mmCIF file of C-alpha atoms in Angstrom:
data_model
loop_
_atom_site.group_PDB
_atom_site.id
_atom_site.type_symbol
_atom_site.label_atom_id
_atom_site.label_comp_id
_atom_site.label_asym_id
_atom_site.label_seq_id
_atom_site.Cartn_x
_atom_site.Cartn_y
_atom_site.Cartn_z
ATOM 1 C CA MET A 1 92.589 -10.409 -15.108
ATOM 2 C CA SER A 2 95.634 -10.376 -12.884
ATOM 3 C CA GLY A 3 95.303 -10.504 -9.124
ATOM 4 C CA PHE A 4 97.144 -8.742 -6.346
ATOM 5 C CA ASN A 5 100.944 -8.802 -6.596
ATOM 6 C CA LEU A 6 102.236 -9.453 -3.071
ATOM 7 C CA SER A 7 105.780 -9.924 -4.394
ATOM 8 C CA ALA A 8 105.915 -6.423 -5.880
ATOM 9 C CA THR A 9 104.307 -4.866 -2.802
ATOM 10 C CA LEU A 10 106.853 -6.439 -0.448
ATOM 11 C CA ASN A 11 109.913 -6.088 -2.668
ATOM 12 C CA VAL A 12 109.323 -2.448 -3.590
ATOM 13 C CA LEU A 13 110.001 -1.682 0.089
ATOM 14 C CA ARG A 14 113.657 -2.459 -0.701
ATOM 15 C CA LEU A 15 113.733 0.857 -2.565
ATOM 16 C CA ALA A 16 113.420 2.751 0.717
ATOM 17 C CA PHE A 17 116.865 1.401 1.655
ATOM 18 C CA SER A 18 118.390 0.924 -1.806
ATOM 19 C CA PRO A 19 116.661 3.271 -4.276
ATOM 20 C CA GLN A 20 119.096 2.354 -7.077
ATOM 21 C CA MET A 21 117.754 -1.225 -7.092
ATOM 22 C CA CYS A 22 115.144 -0.236 -9.697
ATOM 23 C CA MET A 23 117.540 1.535 -12.059
ATOM 24 C CA PRO A 24 118.064 -0.032 -15.487
ATOM 25 C CA HIS A 25 121.414 -0.732 -17.129
ATOM 26 C CA LEU A 26 120.076 0.327 -20.528
ATOM 27 C CA VAL A 27 117.112 2.543 -21.461
ATOM 28 C CA VAL A 28 115.284 2.311 -24.787
ATOM 29 C CA SER A 29 112.048 4.057 -25.680
ATOM 30 C CA THR A 30 110.432 1.160 -27.527
ATOM 31 C CA PHE A 31 111.002 -2.521 -28.134
ATOM 32 C CA ASN A 32 112.338 -1.714 -31.612
ATOM 33 C CA GLU A 33 115.332 0.084 -30.057
ATOM 34 C CA ILE A 34 116.696 -2.978 -28.250
ATOM 35 C CA PRO A 35 120.165 -3.742 -29.648
ATOM 36 C CA VAL A 36 120.573 -7.262 -30.982
ATOM 37 C CA PRO A 37 122.603 -8.940 -29.742
ATOM 38 C CA VAL A 38 121.890 -7.290 -26.406
ATOM 39 C CA ASN A 39 125.060 -5.562 -25.301
ATOM 40 C CA ILE A 40 125.145 -3.704 -22.002
ATOM 41 C CA SER A 41 127.899 -1.112 -21.656
ATOM 42 C CA GLY A 42 130.173 -1.918 -18.734
ATOM 43 C CA SER A 43 129.063 -5.550 -18.538
ATOM 44 C CA GLU A 44 131.950 -8.012 -18.620
ATOM 45 C CA LYS A 45 129.801 -11.011 -19.495
ATOM 46 C CA LYS A 46 128.062 -11.830 -22.756
ATOM 47 C CA ILE A 47 124.266 -11.893 -22.553
ATOM 48 C CA LYS A 48 123.143 -15.468 -23.248
ATOM 49 C CA ALA A 49 119.505 -15.285 -22.117
ATOM 50 C CA ILE A 50 116.704 -12.742 -22.439
ATOM 51 C CA VAL A 51 113.667 -12.413 -20.167
ATOM 52 C CA LEU A 52 110.827 -10.521 -21.842
ATOM 53 C CA ASP A 53 107.918 -8.820 -20.146
ATOM 54 C CA LYS A 54 104.744 -8.861 -22.244
ATOM 55 C CA ASP A 55 102.299 -6.018 -21.523
ATOM 56 C CA ASN A 56 103.372 -2.701 -23.056
ATOM 57 C CA CYS A 57 106.784 -4.128 -23.814
ATOM 58 C CA PHE A 58 106.451 -6.271 -26.952
ATOM 59 C CA ALA A 59 102.632 -6.450 -26.873
ATOM 60 C CA LYS A 60 99.856 -3.983 -26.232
ATOM 61 C CA ALA A 61 98.513 -4.349 -22.685
ATOM 62 C CA HIS A 62 96.172 -7.338 -22.317
ATOM 63 C CA ASP A 63 96.950 -8.625 -25.823
ATOM 64 C CA ASP A 64 98.627 -11.952 -26.460
ATOM 65 C CA LYS A 65 100.587 -11.283 -29.627
ATOM 66 C CA VAL A 66 103.587 -9.269 -30.758
ATOM 67 C CA TRP A 67 102.685 -5.677 -31.629
ATOM 68 C CA PRO A 68 102.779 -5.494 -35.467
ATOM 69 C CA ASP A 69 105.385 -2.704 -35.525
ATOM 70 C CA TYR A 70 107.756 -4.986 -33.598
ATOM 71 C CA ALA A 71 107.523 -8.071 -35.846
ATOM 72 C CA GLU A 72 110.937 -7.553 -37.446
ATOM 73 C CA LYS A 73 112.676 -6.918 -34.095
ATOM 74 C CA TRP A 74 110.924 -9.992 -32.680
ATOM 75 C CA LYS A 75 112.333 -12.159 -35.475
ATOM 76 C CA GLU A 76 115.784 -10.637 -34.969
ATOM 77 C CA LEU A 77 115.686 -11.456 -31.245
ATOM 78 C CA ARG A 78 114.444 -15.005 -31.858
ATOM 79 C CA ASP A 79 117.242 -15.590 -34.372
ATOM 80 C CA ALA A 80 119.907 -14.231 -32.014
ATOM 81 C CA TYR A 81 118.517 -16.013 -28.925
ATOM 82 C CA PRO A 82 117.017 -19.295 -30.163
ATOM 83 C CA GLY A 83 115.062 -21.850 -28.194
ATOM 84 C CA ALA A 84 115.129 -21.612 -24.419
ATOM 85 C CA SER A 85 117.443 -18.570 -24.365
ATOM 86 C CA LEU A 86 114.402 -16.322 -24.927
ATOM 87 C CA LEU A 87 111.722 -16.514 -22.209
ATOM 88 C CA ILE A 88 108.512 -14.557 -21.606
ATOM 89 C CA VAL A 89 107.872 -13.801 -17.935
ATOM 90 C CA SER A 90 104.551 -12.095 -17.332
ATOM 91 C CA ASN A 91 102.636 -11.217 -14.187
ATOM 92 C CA SER A 92 99.506 -12.558 -15.859
ATOM 93 C CA ALA A 93 100.273 -15.344 -18.381
ATOM 94 C CA GLY A 94 101.936 -18.305 -16.693
ATOM 95 C CA THR A 95 101.014 -17.309 -13.128
ATOM 96 C CA ASN A 96 98.435 -18.818 -10.784
ATOM 97 C CA ASP A 97 96.009 -16.158 -12.118
ATOM 98 C CA ASP A 98 96.222 -17.822 -15.552
ATOM 99 C CA ARG A 99 93.279 -20.211 -15.274
ATOM 100 C CA ASN A 100 92.404 -23.365 -17.221
ATOM 101 C CA ASN A 101 95.853 -24.966 -17.167
ATOM 102 C CA HIS A 102 97.650 -21.721 -18.075
ATOM 103 C CA GLU A 103 95.473 -21.080 -21.106
ATOM 104 C CA GLN A 104 96.811 -17.550 -21.667
ATOM 105 C CA ALA A 105 100.412 -18.802 -21.578
ATOM 106 C CA GLN A 106 99.566 -21.487 -24.136
ATOM 107 C CA ILE A 107 97.974 -18.930 -26.480
ATOM 108 C CA LEU A 108 100.944 -16.588 -26.078
ATOM 109 C CA GLU A 109 103.385 -19.408 -26.863
ATOM 110 C CA GLN A 110 101.431 -20.365 -29.994
ATOM 111 C CA ARG A 111 101.326 -16.780 -31.241
ATOM 112 C CA THR A 112 104.937 -15.842 -30.449
ATOM 113 C CA GLY A 113 106.877 -19.102 -30.710
ATOM 114 C CA VAL A 114 108.530 -18.341 -27.352
ATOM 115 C CA SER A 115 108.104 -20.213 -24.049
ATOM 116 C CA VAL A 116 106.214 -18.575 -21.198
ATOM 117 C CA LEU A 117 107.520 -19.286 -17.695
ATOM 118 C CA ARG A 118 105.036 -21.052 -15.419
ATOM 119 C CA HIS A 119 105.702 -19.474 -12.048
ATOM 120 C CA THR A 120 104.040 -19.275 -8.655
ATOM 121 C CA THR A 121 105.585 -15.988 -7.480
ATOM 122 C CA LYS A 122 105.017 -12.835 -9.496
ATOM 123 C CA LYS A 123 107.775 -10.410 -10.502
ATOM 124 C CA PRO A 124 110.033 -9.293 -9.000
ATOM 125 C CA GLY A 125 110.121 -12.342 -6.722
ATOM 126 C CA CYS A 126 110.284 -15.084 -9.375
ATOM 127 C CA HIS A 127 113.981 -14.668 -10.204
ATOM 128 C CA GLU A 128 114.895 -18.075 -8.756
ATOM 129 C CA GLU A 129 112.288 -19.728 -10.966
ATOM 130 C CA ILE A 130 113.758 -17.910 -13.986
ATOM 131 C CA MET A 131 117.299 -19.056 -13.243
ATOM 132 C CA GLN A 132 116.065 -22.601 -12.614
ATOM 133 C CA TYR A 133 114.489 -22.557 -16.097
ATOM 134 C CA PHE A 134 117.717 -21.359 -17.748
ATOM 135 C CA ARG A 135 119.809 -23.916 -15.849
ATOM 136 C CA GLU A 136 117.462 -26.802 -16.669
ATOM 137 C CA HIS A 137 117.606 -25.858 -20.359
ATOM 138 C CA ASN A 138 121.422 -25.483 -20.331
ATOM 139 C CA VAL A 139 121.238 -21.824 -21.365
ATOM 140 C CA CYS A 140 123.333 -20.306 -18.578
ATOM 141 C CA GLU A 141 124.181 -20.599 -14.898
ATOM 142 C CA ASP A 142 125.137 -17.002 -14.189
ATOM 143 C CA PRO A 143 122.443 -14.307 -13.744
ATOM 144 C CA ALA A 144 124.969 -11.759 -15.064
ATOM 145 C CA GLN A 145 124.457 -13.407 -18.468
ATOM 146 C CA VAL A 146 120.719 -12.608 -18.390
ATOM 147 C CA ALA A 147 119.027 -9.423 -19.609
ATOM 148 C CA VAL A 148 115.555 -8.583 -18.332
ATOM 149 C CA VAL A 149 113.561 -6.465 -20.794
ATOM 150 C CA GLY A 150 110.496 -4.720 -19.412
ATOM 151 C CA ASP A 151 108.532 -1.511 -19.061
ATOM 152 C CA ARG A 152 108.275 -1.398 -15.263
ATOM 153 C CA LEU A 153 110.963 -0.164 -12.898
ATOM 154 C CA PHE A 154 109.361 -1.511 -9.707
ATOM 155 C CA THR A 155 108.956 -5.046 -11.038
ATOM 156 C CA ASP A 156 111.113 -5.773 -14.113
ATOM 157 C CA MET A 157 114.157 -3.620 -13.296
ATOM 158 C CA LEU A 158 113.978 -4.343 -9.575
ATOM 159 C CA MET A 159 113.957 -8.063 -10.382
ATOM 160 C CA ALA A 160 116.920 -7.696 -12.747
ATOM 161 C CA ASN A 161 118.966 -6.045 -10.014
ATOM 162 C CA MET A 162 117.800 -8.432 -7.284
ATOM 163 C CA MET A 163 118.967 -11.419 -9.338
ATOM 164 C CA GLY A 164 122.235 -9.888 -10.564
ATOM 165 C CA ALA A 165 121.017 -9.661 -14.174
ATOM 166 C CA ARG A 166 121.057 -6.665 -16.536
ATOM 167 C CA GLY A 167 117.929 -4.540 -16.889
ATOM 168 C CA VAL A 168 116.725 -3.065 -20.181
ATOM 169 C CA TRP A 169 113.943 -0.555 -19.511
ATOM 170 C CA VAL A 170 111.447 0.052 -22.306
ATOM 171 C CA SER A 171 110.496 3.528 -21.089
ATOM 172 C CA THR A 172 107.590 4.344 -23.435
ATOM 173 C CA GLY A 173 106.452 0.970 -24.732
ATOM 174 C CA VAL A 174 103.634 0.369 -27.172
ATOM 175 C CA VAL A 175 101.661 3.206 -25.540
ATOM 176 C CA LEU A 176 102.954 5.554 -22.847
ATOM 177 C CA SER A 177 101.057 4.510 -19.732
ATOM 178 C CA MET A 178 99.541 7.283 -17.666
ATOM 179 C CA SER A 179 98.638 5.018 -14.748
ATOM 180 C CA PRO A 180 99.605 6.491 -11.360
ATOM 181 C CA ILE A 181 102.211 3.776 -10.728
ATOM 182 C CA CYS A 182 103.883 4.245 -14.130
ATOM 183 C CA ARG A 183 103.952 8.013 -13.670
ATOM 184 C CA ALA A 184 105.490 7.485 -10.210
ATOM 185 C CA GLU A 185 108.136 5.206 -11.725
ATOM 186 C CA ARG A 186 109.062 7.797 -14.349
ATOM 187 C CA TRP A 187 109.316 10.478 -11.634
ATOM 188 C CA TRP A 188 111.457 8.139 -9.491
ATOM 189 C CA TYR A 189 113.765 7.501 -12.440
ATOM 190 C CA SER A 190 114.158 11.248 -13.151
ATOM 191 C CA VAL A 191 115.072 11.903 -9.515
ATOM 192 C CA LEU A 192 117.607 9.085 -9.298
ATOM 193 C CA LYS A 193 119.125 9.874 -12.721
ATOM 194 C CA GLN A 194 120.221 13.355 -11.603
#
């Protein structure tokens, strides 16, 4: 069970001054619609690294495996972005909430074949830890060569914009969330998109 996300609470305040900070560069309804290789219109730089959110993005919420309908897209992404160029960044697996020596992250890595970032700050505040990972693994130095794929505007897309990366918003996900925060995010997006 994930704990309180101080990073999101503090960073979402940025939206009062810069509402566009949570806007994605590309919107897809489900994980299966992500173009491979990831190509963001208007981006001058080639995407070399992909950050993947887990819950309701490529996996059902609170499940530690790829949703069966996404298996083919998962393989396509892994083939296009091998090794350390594909990274799972979750606000549960790999965080300080992930007890027993990051047991959830280890299970997720075994089931997906993709590394899970061990990080102390939750999204959107862990962007420095993400870039440190990509630099240490010689994937890329420039955040503009990173695409962040996620289902949340106030964490995933805000982080993408804070770090200078490209945001790919999975707007529906495995199941359309009706939580108050997700409904607020969809309303926010509709207002800003006008």
